[in-house]
Amino acid sequence: MRPEGHGFGKLGDEYIYHNTFIDFCDCTCCEHVFEFNIAKSLGWYENLSLTGKMHEVPWSHLIFDDRYSDVVDIYEGGFMHARGVFRSEQNSCMNNNISYYNAISREAIVKRIMEYAGESYSFEKFVENDKRDAVNSLSRSAERPGVTVRGNQYAPRIHKGKPDILK
């Protein structure tokens, strides 16, 4: 099961299933460089890169920002492959099913929400509202009557609205 941000934030899986370079993987069970590049050209996978160069990854602004540089860097492994694909943090829900989206994923999700809301994005506003310690906090929905909590997950809430929101 993919994390919720996969579709809404247009994020790429950071899981590793093949101990090989993405360029040389000849399996038929997953996508490779061609599919990755098509998705990138459509604005997807800001949380992944095929380069490990600090100034070329989509999250370079986070690497060089003192507010994020303690956790954001370049880690190899993602998009099902151990080599040749890079991610921004050592751990996140996109690679380990924990309750934490890495910073570039949070930013991508916020950008998409703001786009749908017709608002303009500002990195400074993102930083001002970003909750780095959200892994230990409860959602506001936990305080709502009728919301069921199972372990650390909440039952899904269905919102009527745009049916194309996850496209």
XYZ file of N, CA and C in Angstrom:
501
model
N 0.834 -1.172 0.000
C 0.000 0.000 0.000
C 0.881 1.238 0.000
N 0.609 2.168 -0.898
C 1.412 3.371 -1.012
C 0.929 4.423 -0.034
N 1.862 5.225 0.501
C 1.453 6.315 1.379
C 0.548 7.287 0.639
N -0.286 7.962 1.368
C -1.276 8.883 0.810
C -0.652 9.976 -0.039
N 0.530 10.445 0.278
C 1.169 11.531 -0.462
C 1.638 11.126 -1.838
N 1.704 9.838 -2.106
C 2.179 9.358 -3.395
C 1.401 9.991 -4.533
N 0.080 9.942 -4.470
C -0.738 10.522 -5.533
C -0.902 12.015 -5.393
N -1.212 12.476 -4.207
C -1.507 13.891 -4.045
C -0.264 14.756 -4.181
N 0.847 14.319 -3.680
C 2.074 15.103 -3.787
C 2.891 14.742 -5.003
N 2.402 13.798 -5.798
C 3.114 13.316 -6.980
C 4.493 12.788 -6.599
N 4.545 12.049 -5.512
C 5.807 11.556 -4.984
C 6.152 10.182 -5.530
N 7.439 9.898 -5.589
C 7.910 8.590 -6.023
C 8.261 7.729 -4.828
N 8.034 6.440 -4.970
C 8.384 5.506 -3.903
C 9.885 5.546 -3.651
N 10.261 5.483 -2.390
C 11.671 5.478 -2.017
C 12.105 4.095 -1.526
N 11.229 3.127 -1.662
C 11.547 1.765 -1.237
C 12.653 1.186 -2.107
N 13.381 0.225 -1.540
C 14.462 -0.444 -2.268
C 14.173 -1.942 -2.267
N 14.007 -2.506 -3.448
C 13.769 -3.941 -3.590
C 14.873 -4.625 -4.385
N 15.585 -3.871 -5.210
C 16.638 -4.441 -6.054
C 17.983 -3.856 -5.652
N 18.928 -4.709 -5.347
C 20.270 -4.275 -4.978
C 21.104 -4.099 -6.245
N 20.667 -3.160 -7.072
C 21.327 -2.933 -8.348
C 21.157 -1.476 -8.768
N 21.926 -1.065 -9.783
C 21.768 0.253 -10.370
C 20.492 0.269 -11.211
N 19.746 1.362 -11.136
C 18.518 1.476 -11.920
C 18.818 1.371 -13.417
N 19.979 1.895 -13.847
C 20.357 1.875 -15.265
C 20.542 0.465 -15.812
N 20.944 -0.463 -14.948
C 21.281 -1.803 -15.418
C 20.282 -2.867 -14.981
N 19.235 -2.471 -14.312
C 18.234 -3.426 -13.842
C 17.407 -3.895 -15.034
N 17.321 -5.192 -15.194
C 16.556 -5.731 -16.328
C 15.324 -6.520 -15.878
N 14.872 -6.258 -14.664
C 13.687 -6.946 -14.163
C 12.446 -6.453 -14.910
N 11.378 -7.170 -14.773
C 10.105 -6.769 -15.388
C 9.069 -6.401 -14.328
N 9.510 -6.313 -13.082
C 8.554 -6.078 -11.993
C 8.419 -4.610 -11.604
N 9.249 -3.728 -12.131
C 9.158 -2.324 -11.733
C 9.568 -1.425 -12.891
N 9.384 -0.130 -12.671
C 9.759 0.855 -13.684
C 11.243 1.185 -13.576
N 11.783 1.740 -14.657
C 13.197 2.049 -14.692
C 13.415 3.488 -15.162
N 14.577 3.799 -15.684
C 14.967 5.166 -16.020
C 13.987 5.819 -17.000
N 13.564 5.109 -18.029
C 12.656 5.691 -19.033
C 11.366 6.179 -18.385
N 10.740 5.331 -17.598
C 9.482 5.691 -16.922
C 9.707 6.800 -15.895
N 10.833 6.739 -15.205
C 11.187 7.769 -14.228
C 11.262 9.138 -14.913
N 11.958 9.196 -16.039
C 12.135 10.463 -16.747
C 10.824 10.997 -17.321
N 9.940 10.126 -17.753
C 8.621 10.572 -18.231
C 7.868 11.223 -17.077
N 7.844 10.566 -15.923
C 7.143 11.125 -14.755
C 7.764 12.454 -14.338
N 9.092 12.544 -14.342
C 9.768 13.800 -13.987
C 9.363 14.918 -14.944
N 9.252 14.601 -16.224
C 8.881 15.625 -17.205
C 7.457 16.126 -16.993
N 6.640 15.354 -16.302
C 5.258 15.741 -15.998
C 5.132 16.411 -14.629
N 6.266 16.617 -13.948
C 6.252 17.295 -12.659
C 6.154 16.372 -11.456
N 6.332 15.091 -11.655
C 6.263 14.131 -10.559
C 7.649 13.889 -9.966
N 7.679 13.223 -8.814
C 8.900 12.692 -8.181
C 9.913 13.752 -7.770
N 9.448 14.864 -7.199
C 10.370 15.883 -6.698
C 11.203 15.353 -5.530
N 10.777 14.250 -4.939
C 11.502 13.663 -3.818
C 12.595 12.699 -4.270
N 12.770 12.538 -5.567
C 13.783 11.621 -6.097
C 14.594 12.293 -7.198
N 15.788 11.770 -7.421
C 16.651 12.294 -8.473
C 17.537 11.174 -9.007
N 17.918 11.293 -10.268
C 18.870 10.342 -10.845
C 20.294 10.884 -10.783
N 20.464 12.053 -10.197
C 21.801 12.603 -9.990
C 22.040 12.772 -8.495
N 23.264 12.632 -8.095
C 23.631 12.835 -6.704
C 24.379 14.140 -6.513
N 24.289 15.050 -7.474
C 24.994 16.334 -7.398
C 24.180 17.310 -6.570
N 24.803 17.860 -5.539
C 24.110 18.704 -4.565
C 23.354 19.878 -5.168
N 23.869 20.487 -6.194
C 23.216 21.667 -6.762
C 22.195 21.301 -7.832
N 22.023 20.009 -8.131
C 21.090 19.593 -9.178
C 19.881 18.827 -8.669
N 19.908 18.380 -7.425
C 18.749 17.661 -6.896
C 17.617 18.642 -6.614
N 16.357 18.218 -6.726
C 15.222 19.132 -6.508
C 15.163 19.715 -5.102
N 15.852 19.124 -4.161
C 15.826 19.598 -2.773
C 17.113 20.332 -2.382
N 17.879 20.806 -3.346
C 19.141 21.492 -3.026
C 18.905 22.717 -2.142
N 17.781 23.400 -2.324
C 17.482 24.566 -1.487
C 17.340 24.180 -0.018
N 16.950 22.936 0.254
C 16.826 22.464 1.640
C 18.184 22.063 2.209
N 19.042 21.511 1.368
C 20.387 21.106 1.815
C 21.156 22.324 2.323
N 21.006 23.448 1.633
C 21.767 24.645 1.950
C 21.020 25.618 2.858
N 19.910 25.189 3.417
C 19.138 26.015 4.342
C 19.392 25.504 5.755
N 19.872 26.381 6.641
C 20.221 25.982 8.011
C 19.055 25.351 8.774
N 17.838 25.661 8.372
C 16.670 25.121 9.071
C 16.407 23.665 8.712
N 17.032 23.166 7.642
C 16.812 21.790 7.197
C 18.100 20.996 7.001
N 19.236 21.672 6.948
C 20.493 21.004 6.610
C 20.924 19.927 7.607
N 20.326 19.913 8.783
C 20.681 18.877 9.751
C 20.100 17.507 9.387
N 19.075 17.472 8.534
C 18.482 16.187 8.140
C 18.465 15.968 6.630
N 18.438 17.040 5.855
C 18.339 16.913 4.398
C 19.734 16.836 3.791
N 19.916 15.833 2.953
C 21.183 15.612 2.271
C 20.885 14.784 1.036
N 21.819 13.977 0.605
C 21.613 13.099 -0.538
C 21.915 11.672 -0.105
N 20.905 10.816 -0.202
C 21.024 9.413 0.186
C 20.709 8.558 -1.026
N 21.532 7.568 -1.259
C 21.303 6.708 -2.418
C 20.292 5.636 -2.091
N 19.417 5.382 -3.052
C 18.408 4.341 -2.936
C 17.012 4.907 -3.036
N 16.218 4.313 -3.898
C 14.840 4.741 -4.081
C 14.309 4.226 -5.396
N 13.001 4.403 -5.625
C 12.368 3.969 -6.862
C 12.677 2.494 -7.131
N 12.705 1.735 -6.048
C 12.913 0.275 -6.037
C 14.370 -0.160 -6.198
N 15.303 0.775 -6.392
C 16.692 0.406 -6.687
C 17.661 0.985 -5.655
N 18.649 0.182 -5.287
C 19.627 0.583 -4.276
C 20.649 1.579 -4.815
N 20.854 1.587 -6.128
C 21.902 2.429 -6.706
C 21.367 3.252 -7.869
N 21.909 4.466 -8.018
C 21.584 5.311 -9.156
C 20.333 6.161 -8.993
N 19.661 6.058 -7.859
C 18.500 6.895 -7.539
C 18.775 7.504 -6.169
N 18.430 8.767 -6.001
C 18.764 9.469 -4.773
C 17.522 10.083 -4.151
N 17.525 10.132 -2.810
C 16.426 10.721 -2.030
C 17.023 11.729 -1.053
N 16.166 12.508 -0.400
C 16.636 13.638 0.395
C 16.924 13.345 1.862
N 16.312 12.327 2.406
C 16.532 12.021 3.813
C 16.700 10.516 3.976
N 17.326 10.160 5.069
C 17.590 8.749 5.316
C 16.296 7.956 5.477
N 15.283 8.592 6.056
C 14.070 7.867 6.372
C 12.836 8.708 6.116
N 11.748 8.069 5.741
C 10.448 8.728 5.580
C 9.398 7.645 5.371
N 8.141 8.068 5.304
C 7.083 7.086 5.060
C 7.140 6.568 3.629
N 7.868 7.229 2.768
C 7.979 6.792 1.381
C 8.981 5.647 1.225
N 9.716 5.328 2.291
C 10.618 4.178 2.199
C 10.566 3.263 3.413
N 9.810 3.638 4.435
C 9.868 2.806 5.633
C 8.553 2.726 6.403
N 7.463 3.197 5.823
C 6.145 3.122 6.459
C 6.113 3.701 7.866
N 6.840 4.785 8.088
C 6.774 5.471 9.368
C 5.873 6.696 9.200
N 5.508 7.333 10.279
C 4.596 8.479 10.221
C 5.351 9.778 9.990
N 6.153 9.848 8.938
C 6.954 11.037 8.687
C 7.215 11.183 7.189
N 6.797 12.310 6.629
C 7.168 12.655 5.255
C 8.435 13.495 5.327
N 9.406 13.214 4.462
C 10.607 14.034 4.454
C 10.266 15.441 3.967
N 11.180 16.378 4.170
C 10.905 17.794 3.918
C 10.502 18.075 2.475
N 11.194 17.487 1.506
C 10.851 17.766 0.102
C 9.477 17.203 -0.231
N 9.094 16.098 0.383
C 7.756 15.545 0.163
C 6.687 16.440 0.776
N 6.941 16.935 1.985
C 5.994 17.866 2.613
C 5.835 19.110 1.750
N 6.954 19.604 1.243
C 6.891 20.799 0.403
C 6.103 20.528 -0.878
N 6.325 19.387 -1.513
C 5.599 19.038 -2.742
C 4.097 18.933 -2.482
N 3.726 18.365 -1.355
C 2.310 18.240 -0.997
C 1.697 19.619 -0.771
N 2.400 20.485 -0.041
C 1.903 21.838 0.210
C 1.767 22.610 -1.097
N 2.738 22.504 -1.991
C 2.663 23.191 -3.283
C 1.413 22.762 -4.042
N 1.144 21.471 -4.036
C -0.015 20.947 -4.775
C -1.326 21.424 -4.144
N -1.402 21.423 -2.830
C -2.605 21.904 -2.141
C -2.834 23.375 -2.484
N -1.772 24.155 -2.447
C -1.901 25.589 -2.742
C -2.312 25.817 -4.194
N -1.802 24.991 -5.087
C -2.184 25.087 -6.502
C -3.688 24.861 -6.651
N -4.196 23.841 -6.000
C -5.634 23.551 -6.078
C -6.472 24.623 -5.388
N -5.911 25.259 -4.386
C -6.630 26.319 -3.670
C -6.534 27.660 -4.396
N -5.741 27.704 -5.465
C -5.577 28.941 -6.216
C -4.688 29.952 -5.521
N -3.854 29.475 -4.606
C -2.945 30.360 -3.874
C -1.531 30.234 -4.432
N -0.739 31.269 -4.231
C 0.646 31.209 -4.687
C 1.524 30.641 -3.570
N 2.534 29.897 -3.979
C 3.433 29.232 -3.044
C 4.596 30.160 -2.679
N 5.000 30.095 -1.429
C 6.174 30.814 -0.948
C 6.964 29.870 -0.046
N 8.258 29.729 -0.318
C 9.080 28.850 0.509
C 9.092 29.329 1.949
N 9.183 30.627 2.162
C 9.214 31.152 3.537
C 7.917 30.838 4.283
N 6.798 30.911 3.596
C 5.522 30.568 4.230
C 5.480 29.068 4.546
N 6.037 28.258 3.644
C 6.118 26.818 3.897
C 6.919 26.562 5.173
N 8.095 27.165 5.280
C 8.958 26.964 6.446
C 8.249 27.427 7.721
N 7.566 28.554 7.638
C 6.855 29.102 8.792
C 5.799 28.124 9.326
N 5.143 27.391 8.428
C 4.065 26.482 8.829
C 4.482 25.018 8.897
N 5.711 24.717 8.499
C 6.173 23.330 8.485
C 6.345 22.795 9.901
N 5.956 21.570 10.109
C 6.081 20.908 11.414
C 7.034 19.730 11.272
N 8.295 19.966 11.569
C 9.302 18.899 11.437
C 9.086 17.781 12.436
N 8.496 18.081 13.582
C 8.299 17.065 14.610
C 6.905 16.448 14.552
N 6.255 16.549 13.405
C 4.879 16.059 13.265
C 4.770 14.553 13.488
N 5.870 13.846 13.395
C 5.829 12.400 13.599
C 5.323 12.057 14.999
N 5.533 12.932 15.947
C 5.115 12.672 17.323
C 3.818 13.370 17.703
N 3.210 14.084 16.766
C 1.991 14.804 17.098
C 0.771 14.095 16.543
N -0.365 14.378 17.123
C -1.618 13.808 16.654
C -2.298 14.779 15.714
N -3.010 14.249 14.788
C -3.796 15.063 13.876
C -4.938 15.732 14.634
N -5.370 16.886 14.131
C -6.515 17.550 14.743
C -7.747 16.663 14.672
N -7.794 15.750 13.710
C -8.962 14.884 13.588
C -9.080 13.937 14.775
N -8.011 13.759 15.541
C -8.062 12.876 16.703
C -8.996 13.425 17.764
N -9.208 14.732 17.723
C -10.064 15.360 18.718
C -11.522 15.400 18.281
N -11.835 14.917 17.098
C -13.187 14.995 16.567
C -14.003 13.786 16.994
N -15.238 14.003 17.357
C -16.095 12.881 17.719
C -16.350 11.997 16.499
N -16.384 10.716 16.733
C -16.679 9.774 15.661
C -15.483 9.350 14.840
N -14.281 9.855 15.160
C -13.074 9.475 14.432
C -12.432 8.301 15.152
N -12.218 7.239 14.429
C -11.651 6.029 15.006
C -10.149 5.989 14.765
N -9.392 5.764 15.809
C -7.943 5.642 15.687
C -7.588 4.168 15.828
N -6.855 3.647 14.811
C -6.379 2.264 14.847
C -4.865 2.294 14.885
N -4.281 1.946 16.015
C -2.827 2.059 16.152
C -2.464 3.523 16.017
N -1.621 3.846 15.046
C -1.281 5.242 14.813
C -1.913 5.768 13.527
N -2.936 5.049 13.020
C -3.609 5.468 11.807
C -5.062 5.805 12.088
N -5.574 6.763 11.361
C -6.953 7.172 11.499
C -7.788 6.547 10.386
N -9.027 6.262 10.685
C -9.929 5.764 9.658
C -10.043 6.831 8.574
N -10.192 6.430 7.309
C -10.276 7.428 6.244
C -11.509 8.307 6.379
N -11.346 9.572 5.998
C -12.469 10.504 5.976
C -12.701 10.881 4.523
N -13.905 10.725 4.064
C -14.232 11.023 2.675
C -14.726 12.459 2.587
N -14.125 13.222 1.691
C -14.506 14.612 1.467
C -15.064 14.740 0.059
N -16.234 15.285 -0.064
C -16.776 15.529 -1.394
C -16.085 16.743 -1.968
N -15.816 16.694 -3.252
C -15.136 17.815 -3.887
C -14.693 17.426 -5.282
N -13.605 18.003 -5.714
C -13.105 17.737 -7.058
C -12.729 16.267 -7.210
N -13.317 15.575 -8.170
C -12.948 14.172 -8.362
C -11.582 14.004 -9.009
N -11.048 15.052 -9.611
C -9.764 14.961 -10.294
C -8.599 15.400 -9.423
N -8.825 15.549 -8.131
C -7.794 16.091 -7.248
C -6.528 15.231 -7.205
N -6.629 13.940 -7.438
C -5.443 13.083 -7.370
C -4.800 12.846 -8.731
N -5.247 13.517 -9.738
C -4.650 13.339 -11.074
C -3.330 14.043 -11.163
